[in-house]
Amino acid sequence: MAKVLLIILDGVPWANWRRLFGNLEGWVASGEARVWKMRSVLPSTSGTCYASIHTGVPPQVHGIWGNATRRRLEFPDLFSEATRAGLTTGAVTHSFWSEFFNRYPFDIVRDIEYDEPGGTITHGRFHTMTGDSGYNQMTPADVDLFATLTRLCVVKGIDYGILHTCTLDSMGHRFFHDCEEMDDACYRMDEALANFLPQWRAAGYEVIVTADHGQDARGHHGGATEEQRDFALYYFGAGQGPAPDVVLDQLGLAPTILGRLGVAVPETMTVAGFLG
Ligand SMILES: [Zn+2]
């Protein structure tokens, strides 16, 4: 049974991963990691994708049609199934994840940070990006988020942890993709992540680095083009995966992670996992 960390870099399209993340690509080249293309659900909207990533249920079933449609979801998800199996979970994410999988609506003082043994998210550390706009992203420093997740690993001994950051999604909405701003943002993210990833591996975690959806040349997503839907999934671990040219189904992510954790997959997750 493995411990697993899921790193979601919001809104990074396939081309940017393969072009700009030199450390991740270096680990693929050296054999430490494997990479596949994954395709998001439809609509390729953030909140919709978060719900499907963690429940393995399609939007046409969970009904999260966009970012304004939020509630505490009633389906089994990675947190609920892991904690039911006696594992400890952690989240360092945008507040939507707390709303979907623990409590809705998000009460900023009550829910910004919680430690709730017996709850679905055992250790939660959240941020809201309140007031974000095209002028001010309101995104936390990614190194702070990576450090917070590492802290949960070291101090709380989490078995499953998710980290989610909107920095690159916000950069894409502001500056699009064929520009120095995006080159620099991905370059810095890749280095920040690379400073932590070996620590997580040394601590015994398998690590998945991926996105929730892509973005097109105008920084848009939500629709059905491959630019808006497709992103890379990097996997550091001992599991066996499919051939390199297989396009992974986003609905397979939740059952895959439960499989690696050694936790039973609920009937609501109908797509097979992709790691054996
Ligand atoms: Zn997103």
mmCIF file of N, CA, C and O in Angstrom, residues 11-79:
data_model
loop_
_atom_site.group_PDB
_atom_site.id
_atom_site.type_symbol
_atom_site.label_atom_id
_atom_site.label_comp_id
_atom_site.label_asym_id
_atom_site.label_seq_id
_atom_site.Cartn_x
_atom_site.Cartn_y
_atom_site.Cartn_z
ATOM 1 N N GLY A 11 -5.171 24.578 -14.602
ATOM 2 C CA GLY A 11 -5.224 25.267 -15.890
ATOM 3 C C GLY A 11 -3.962 25.244 -16.728
ATOM 4 O O GLY A 11 -3.731 26.177 -17.501
ATOM 5 N N VAL A 12 -3.157 24.197 -16.620
ATOM 6 C CA VAL A 12 -1.933 24.111 -17.426
ATOM 7 C C VAL A 12 -2.188 23.182 -18.607
ATOM 8 O O VAL A 12 -2.415 21.981 -18.418
ATOM 9 N N PRO A 13 -2.178 23.718 -19.846
ATOM 10 C CA PRO A 13 -2.454 22.877 -21.016
ATOM 11 C C PRO A 13 -1.294 21.948 -21.350
ATOM 12 O O PRO A 13 -0.146 22.202 -20.980
ATOM 13 N N TRP A 14 -1.627 20.890 -22.062
ATOM 14 C CA TRP A 14 -0.660 19.858 -22.448
ATOM 15 C C TRP A 14 0.645 20.463 -22.974
ATOM 16 O O TRP A 14 1.734 20.086 -22.541
ATOM 17 N N ALA A 15 0.539 21.397 -23.922
ATOM 18 C CA ALA A 15 1.749 21.919 -24.574
ATOM 19 C C ALA A 15 2.681 22.600 -23.574
ATOM 20 O O ALA A 15 3.906 22.489 -23.681
ATOM 21 N N ASN A 16 2.113 23.304 -22.583
ATOM 22 C CA ASN A 16 2.974 24.005 -21.622
ATOM 23 C C ASN A 16 3.742 23.033 -20.734
ATOM 24 O O ASN A 16 4.901 23.269 -20.388
ATOM 25 N N TRP A 17 3.073 21.957 -20.340
ATOM 26 C CA TRP A 17 3.785 20.955 -19.521
ATOM 27 C C TRP A 17 5.014 20.452 -20.276
ATOM 28 O O TRP A 17 6.124 20.468 -19.750
ATOM 29 N N ARG A 18 4.814 19.996 -21.482
ATOM 30 C CA ARG A 18 5.891 19.317 -22.196
ATOM 31 C C ARG A 18 6.972 20.301 -22.659
ATOM 32 O O ARG A 18 8.121 19.922 -22.877
ATOM 33 N N ARG A 19 6.617 21.586 -22.816
ATOM 34 C CA ARG A 19 7.531 22.600 -23.338
ATOM 35 C C ARG A 19 8.321 23.297 -22.237
ATOM 36 O O ARG A 19 9.469 23.683 -22.445
ATOM 37 N N LEU A 20 7.709 23.472 -21.059
ATOM 38 C CA LEU A 20 8.260 24.418 -20.086
ATOM 39 C C LEU A 20 8.668 23.817 -18.738
ATOM 40 O O LEU A 20 9.325 24.479 -17.956
ATOM 41 N N PHE A 21 8.268 22.585 -18.447
ATOM 42 C CA PHE A 21 8.582 21.985 -17.143
ATOM 43 C C PHE A 21 9.808 21.084 -17.270
ATOM 44 O O PHE A 21 9.716 19.859 -17.292
ATOM 45 N N GLY A 22 10.984 21.718 -17.311
ATOM 46 C CA GLY A 22 12.221 20.989 -17.583
ATOM 47 C C GLY A 22 12.591 19.979 -16.521
ATOM 48 O O GLY A 22 13.191 18.943 -16.825
ATOM 49 N N ASN A 23 12.256 20.258 -15.256
ATOM 50 C CA ASN A 23 12.575 19.279 -14.217
ATOM 51 C C ASN A 23 11.697 18.041 -14.319
ATOM 52 O O ASN A 23 12.188 16.912 -14.217
ATOM 53 N N LEU A 24 10.396 18.236 -14.530
ATOM 54 C CA LEU A 24 9.508 17.082 -14.679
ATOM 55 C C LEU A 24 9.906 16.260 -15.901
ATOM 56 O O LEU A 24 9.961 15.020 -15.850
ATOM 57 N N GLU A 25 10.211 16.950 -17.004
ATOM 58 C CA GLU A 25 10.611 16.241 -18.221
ATOM 59 C C GLU A 25 11.953 15.531 -18.015
ATOM 60 O O GLU A 25 12.189 14.457 -18.577
ATOM 61 N N GLY A 26 12.823 16.138 -17.207
ATOM 62 C CA GLY A 26 14.103 15.504 -16.911
ATOM 63 C C GLY A 26 13.928 14.200 -16.165
ATOM 64 O O GLY A 26 14.639 13.219 -16.412
ATOM 65 N N TRP A 27 12.945 14.181 -15.247
ATOM 66 C CA TRP A 27 12.682 12.937 -14.502
ATOM 67 C C TRP A 27 12.025 11.882 -15.384
ATOM 68 O O TRP A 27 12.197 10.689 -15.161
ATOM 69 N N VAL A 28 11.264 12.317 -16.378
ATOM 70 C CA VAL A 28 10.743 11.357 -17.356
ATOM 71 C C VAL A 28 11.902 10.763 -18.150
ATOM 72 O O VAL A 28 12.000 9.535 -18.338
ATOM 73 N N ALA A 29 12.813 11.629 -18.585
ATOM 74 C CA ALA A 29 13.951 11.166 -19.394
ATOM 75 C C ALA A 29 14.847 10.216 -18.612
ATOM 76 O O ALA A 29 15.399 9.264 -19.171
ATOM 77 N N SER A 30 14.982 10.464 -17.297
ATOM 78 C CA SER A 30 15.873 9.626 -16.483
ATOM 79 C C SER A 30 15.175 8.364 -15.986
ATOM 80 O O SER A 30 15.811 7.517 -15.345
ATOM 81 N N GLY A 31 13.870 8.240 -16.226
ATOM 82 C CA GLY A 31 13.137 7.045 -15.814
ATOM 83 C C GLY A 31 12.517 7.125 -14.429
ATOM 84 O O GLY A 31 11.880 6.169 -13.980
ATOM 85 N N GLU A 32 12.664 8.239 -13.733
ATOM 86 C CA GLU A 32 12.052 8.405 -12.405
ATOM 87 C C GLU A 32 10.543 8.571 -12.492
ATOM 88 O O GLU A 32 9.816 8.241 -11.554
ATOM 89 N N ALA A 33 10.097 9.141 -13.608
ATOM 90 C CA ALA A 33 8.668 9.446 -13.749
ATOM 91 C C ALA A 33 8.161 8.951 -15.090
ATOM 92 O O ALA A 33 8.943 8.742 -16.027
ATOM 93 N N ARG A 34 6.836 8.768 -15.143
ATOM 94 C CA ARG A 34 6.182 8.505 -16.426
ATOM 95 C C ARG A 34 5.185 9.623 -16.699
ATOM 96 O O ARG A 34 4.710 10.277 -15.764
ATOM 97 N N VAL A 35 4.884 9.855 -17.968
ATOM 98 C CA VAL A 35 3.954 10.929 -18.315
ATOM 99 C C VAL A 35 2.943 10.423 -19.331
ATOM 100 O O VAL A 35 3.292 9.655 -20.240
ATOM 101 N N TRP A 36 1.693 10.819 -19.110
ATOM 102 C CA TRP A 36 0.616 10.553 -20.073
ATOM 103 C C TRP A 36 -0.161 11.837 -20.309
ATOM 104 O O TRP A 36 -0.071 12.786 -19.531
ATOM 105 N N LYS A 37 -0.945 11.821 -21.379
ATOM 106 C CA LYS A 37 -1.924 12.884 -21.596
ATOM 107 C C LYS A 37 -3.225 12.458 -20.911
ATOM 108 O O LYS A 37 -3.637 11.303 -21.009
ATOM 109 N N MET A 38 -3.849 13.409 -20.191
ATOM 110 C CA MET A 38 -5.167 13.164 -19.606
ATOM 111 C C MET A 38 -6.152 14.173 -20.172
ATOM 112 O O MET A 38 -5.788 15.312 -20.460
ATOM 113 N N ARG A 39 -7.396 13.756 -20.338
ATOM 114 C CA ARG A 39 -8.461 14.609 -20.897
ATOM 115 C C ARG A 39 -9.509 14.873 -19.827
ATOM 116 O O ARG A 39 -10.004 13.941 -19.184
ATOM 117 N N SER A 40 -9.858 16.130 -19.645
ATOM 118 C CA SER A 40 -10.820 16.504 -18.602
ATOM 119 C C SER A 40 -12.236 16.121 -19.008
ATOM 120 O O SER A 40 -12.532 15.873 -20.176
ATOM 121 N N VAL A 41 -13.093 16.137 -18.004
ATOM 122 C CA VAL A 41 -14.526 15.991 -18.249
ATOM 123 C C VAL A 41 -15.045 17.238 -18.958
ATOM 124 O O VAL A 41 -14.336 18.230 -19.113
ATOM 125 N N LEU A 42 -16.299 17.201 -19.359
ATOM 126 C CA LEU A 42 -16.991 18.366 -19.934
ATOM 127 C C LEU A 42 -18.148 18.755 -19.031
ATOM 128 O O LEU A 42 -18.930 17.883 -18.654
ATOM 129 N N PRO A 43 -18.271 20.050 -18.710
ATOM 130 C CA PRO A 43 -17.449 21.161 -19.158
ATOM 131 C C PRO A 43 -16.070 21.143 -18.505
ATOM 132 O O PRO A 43 -15.917 20.656 -17.391
ATOM 133 N N SER A 44 -15.085 21.724 -19.213
ATOM 134 C CA SER A 44 -13.712 21.778 -18.706
ATOM 135 C C SER A 44 -13.542 23.013 -17.815
ATOM 136 O O SER A 44 -12.657 23.835 -18.005
ATOM 137 N N THR A 45 -14.439 23.108 -16.833
ATOM 138 C CA THR A 45 -14.468 24.230 -15.881
ATOM 139 C C THR A 45 -13.907 23.747 -14.541
ATOM 140 O O THR A 45 -14.117 22.596 -14.156
ATOM 141 N N SER A 46 -13.238 24.655 -13.822
ATOM 142 C CA SER A 46 -12.483 24.241 -12.642
ATOM 143 C C SER A 46 -13.326 23.482 -11.616
ATOM 144 O O SER A 46 -13.008 22.346 -11.259
ATOM 145 N N GLY A 47 -14.382 24.110 -11.104
ATOM 146 C CA GLY A 47 -15.171 23.470 -10.054
ATOM 147 C C GLY A 47 -15.725 22.123 -10.506
ATOM 148 O O GLY A 47 -15.745 21.147 -9.743
ATOM 149 N N THR A 48 -16.150 22.076 -11.748
ATOM 150 C CA THR A 48 -16.663 20.833 -12.322
ATOM 151 C C THR A 48 -15.585 19.753 -12.297
ATOM 152 O O THR A 48 -15.842 18.597 -11.923
ATOM 153 N N CYS A 49 -14.380 20.145 -12.701
ATOM 154 C CA CYS A 49 -13.276 19.179 -12.743
ATOM 155 C C CYS A 49 -12.873 18.740 -11.338
ATOM 156 O O CYS A 49 -12.590 17.557 -11.119
ATOM 157 N N TYR A 50 -12.854 19.673 -10.361
ATOM 158 C CA TYR A 50 -12.493 19.269 -8.987
ATOM 159 C C TYR A 50 -13.453 18.172 -8.503
ATOM 160 O O TYR A 50 -13.044 17.189 -7.890
ATOM 161 N N ALA A 51 -14.739 18.400 -8.764
ATOM 162 C CA ALA A 51 -15.740 17.432 -8.308
ATOM 163 C C ALA A 51 -15.501 16.064 -8.955
ATOM 164 O O ALA A 51 -15.605 15.031 -8.290
ATOM 165 N N SER A 52 -15.170 16.065 -10.243
ATOM 166 C CA SER A 52 -14.960 14.786 -10.926
ATOM 167 C C SER A 52 -13.621 14.151 -10.562
ATOM 168 O O SER A 52 -13.521 12.922 -10.465
ATOM 169 N N ILE A 53 -12.588 14.968 -10.360
ATOM 170 C CA ILE A 53 -11.275 14.431 -9.973
ATOM 171 C C ILE A 53 -11.415 13.613 -8.690
ATOM 172 O O ILE A 53 -10.861 12.524 -8.570
ATOM 173 N N HIS A 54 -12.175 14.144 -7.724
ATOM 174 C CA HIS A 54 -12.173 13.505 -6.406
ATOM 175 C C HIS A 54 -13.279 12.485 -6.201
ATOM 176 O O HIS A 54 -13.196 11.671 -5.283
ATOM 177 N N THR A 55 -14.330 12.537 -7.052
ATOM 178 C CA THR A 55 -15.399 11.537 -6.914
ATOM 179 C C THR A 55 -15.338 10.465 -7.993
ATOM 180 O O THR A 55 -15.957 9.403 -7.838
ATOM 181 N N GLY A 56 -14.670 10.770 -9.124
ATOM 182 C CA GLY A 56 -14.702 9.860 -10.262
ATOM 183 C C GLY A 56 -16.066 9.815 -10.935
ATOM 184 O O GLY A 56 -16.324 8.923 -11.747
ATOM 185 N N VAL A 57 -16.913 10.775 -10.637
ATOM 186 C CA VAL A 57 -18.277 10.825 -11.167
ATOM 187 C C VAL A 57 -18.358 11.934 -12.222
ATOM 188 O O VAL A 57 -17.833 13.022 -12.004
ATOM 189 N N PRO A 58 -19.026 11.699 -13.359
ATOM 190 C CA PRO A 58 -19.087 12.731 -14.401
ATOM 191 C C PRO A 58 -19.996 13.893 -14.005
ATOM 192 O O PRO A 58 -20.915 13.720 -13.187
ATOM 193 N N PRO A 59 -19.778 15.067 -14.602
ATOM 194 C CA PRO A 59 -20.601 16.247 -14.300
ATOM 195 C C PRO A 59 -22.080 15.996 -14.526
ATOM 196 O O PRO A 59 -22.922 16.541 -13.806
ATOM 197 N N GLN A 60 -22.395 15.153 -15.511
ATOM 198 C CA GLN A 60 -23.794 14.886 -15.824
ATOM 199 C C GLN A 60 -24.472 14.104 -14.694
ATOM 200 O O GLN A 60 -25.700 14.010 -14.642
ATOM 201 N N VAL A 61 -23.686 13.597 -13.758
ATOM 202 C CA VAL A 61 -24.226 12.931 -12.571
ATOM 203 C C VAL A 61 -24.101 13.832 -11.335
ATOM 204 O O VAL A 61 -25.064 14.008 -10.592
ATOM 205 N N HIS A 62 -22.920 14.451 -11.115
ATOM 206 C CA HIS A 62 -22.781 15.261 -9.886
ATOM 207 C C HIS A 62 -23.416 16.644 -10.017
ATOM 208 O O HIS A 62 -23.719 17.290 -9.019
ATOM 209 N N GLY A 63 -23.595 17.128 -11.250
ATOM 210 C CA GLY A 63 -24.352 18.365 -11.443
ATOM 211 C C GLY A 63 -23.630 19.644 -11.065
ATOM 212 O O GLY A 63 -24.272 20.679 -10.868
ATOM 213 N N ILE A 64 -22.299 19.600 -10.970
ATOM 214 C CA ILE A 64 -21.543 20.843 -10.764
ATOM 215 C C ILE A 64 -21.271 21.422 -12.153
ATOM 216 O O ILE A 64 -20.274 21.105 -12.796
ATOM 217 N N TRP A 65 -22.160 22.278 -12.610
ATOM 218 C CA TRP A 65 -22.134 22.732 -14.009
ATOM 219 C C TRP A 65 -21.142 23.852 -14.251
ATOM 220 O O TRP A 65 -20.881 24.219 -15.404
ATOM 221 N N GLY A 66 -20.621 24.458 -13.176
ATOM 222 C CA GLY A 66 -19.675 25.564 -13.307
ATOM 223 C C GLY A 66 -19.200 25.987 -11.933
ATOM 224 O O GLY A 66 -19.529 25.350 -10.931
ATOM 225 N N ASN A 67 -18.436 27.069 -11.876
ATOM 226 C CA ASN A 67 -17.846 27.476 -10.605
ATOM 227 C C ASN A 67 -18.857 28.070 -9.620
ATOM 228 O O ASN A 67 -18.587 28.151 -8.424
ATOM 229 N N ALA A 68 -19.998 28.500 -10.125
ATOM 230 C CA ALA A 68 -20.999 29.100 -9.233
ATOM 231 C C ALA A 68 -21.954 28.065 -8.652
ATOM 232 O O ALA A 68 -22.741 28.375 -7.762
ATOM 233 N N THR A 69 -21.890 26.837 -9.164
ATOM 234 C CA THR A 69 -22.783 25.770 -8.693
ATOM 235 C C THR A 69 -22.024 24.938 -7.675
ATOM 236 O O THR A 69 -21.273 24.051 -8.041
ATOM 237 N N ARG A 70 -22.179 25.252 -6.396
ATOM 238 C CA ARG A 70 -21.404 24.504 -5.404
ATOM 239 C C ARG A 70 -22.298 24.040 -4.265
ATOM 240 O O ARG A 70 -23.248 24.704 -3.886
ATOM 241 N N ARG A 71 -21.928 22.868 -3.726
ATOM 242 C CA ARG A 71 -22.620 22.321 -2.564
ATOM 243 C C ARG A 71 -21.716 21.233 -1.988
ATOM 244 O O ARG A 71 -20.730 20.852 -2.609
ATOM 245 N N ARG A 72 -22.053 20.755 -0.820
ATOM 246 C CA ARG A 72 -21.364 19.576 -0.304
ATOM 247 C C ARG A 72 -21.848 18.388 -1.118
ATOM 248 O O ARG A 72 -23.044 18.092 -1.144
ATOM 249 N N LEU A 73 -20.918 17.714 -1.801
ATOM 250 C CA LEU A 73 -21.298 16.603 -2.675
ATOM 251 C C LEU A 73 -21.699 15.383 -1.852
ATOM 252 O O LEU A 73 -21.157 15.129 -0.773
ATOM 253 N N GLU A 74 -22.637 14.618 -2.391
ATOM 254 C CA GLU A 74 -23.193 13.462 -1.682
ATOM 255 C C GLU A 74 -22.571 12.147 -2.129
ATOM 256 O O GLU A 74 -23.026 11.079 -1.724
ATOM 257 N N PHE A 75 -21.525 12.215 -2.981
ATOM 258 C CA PHE A 75 -20.926 10.989 -3.509
ATOM 259 C C PHE A 75 -19.666 10.615 -2.727
ATOM 260 O O PHE A 75 -18.974 11.486 -2.210
ATOM 261 N N PRO A 76 -19.357 9.327 -2.653
ATOM 262 C CA PRO A 76 -18.064 8.931 -2.063
ATOM 263 C C PRO A 76 -16.927 9.580 -2.843
ATOM 264 O O PRO A 76 -17.022 9.744 -4.069
ATOM 265 N N ASP A 77 -15.862 9.984 -2.158
ATOM 266 C CA ASP A 77 -14.735 10.612 -2.837
ATOM 267 C C ASP A 77 -13.433 10.133 -2.199
ATOM 268 O O ASP A 77 -13.450 9.312 -1.273
ATOM 269 N N LEU A 78 -12.324 10.631 -2.689
ATOM 270 C CA LEU A 78 -11.026 10.163 -2.181
ATOM 271 C C LEU A 78 -10.888 10.385 -0.684
ATOM 272 O O LEU A 78 -10.397 9.506 0.033
ATOM 273 N N PHE A 79 -11.306 11.545 -0.193
ATOM 274 C CA PHE A 79 -11.185 11.802 1.250
ATOM 275 C C PHE A 79 -12.068 10.838 2.042
ATOM 276 O O PHE A 79 -11.625 10.230 3.021
#
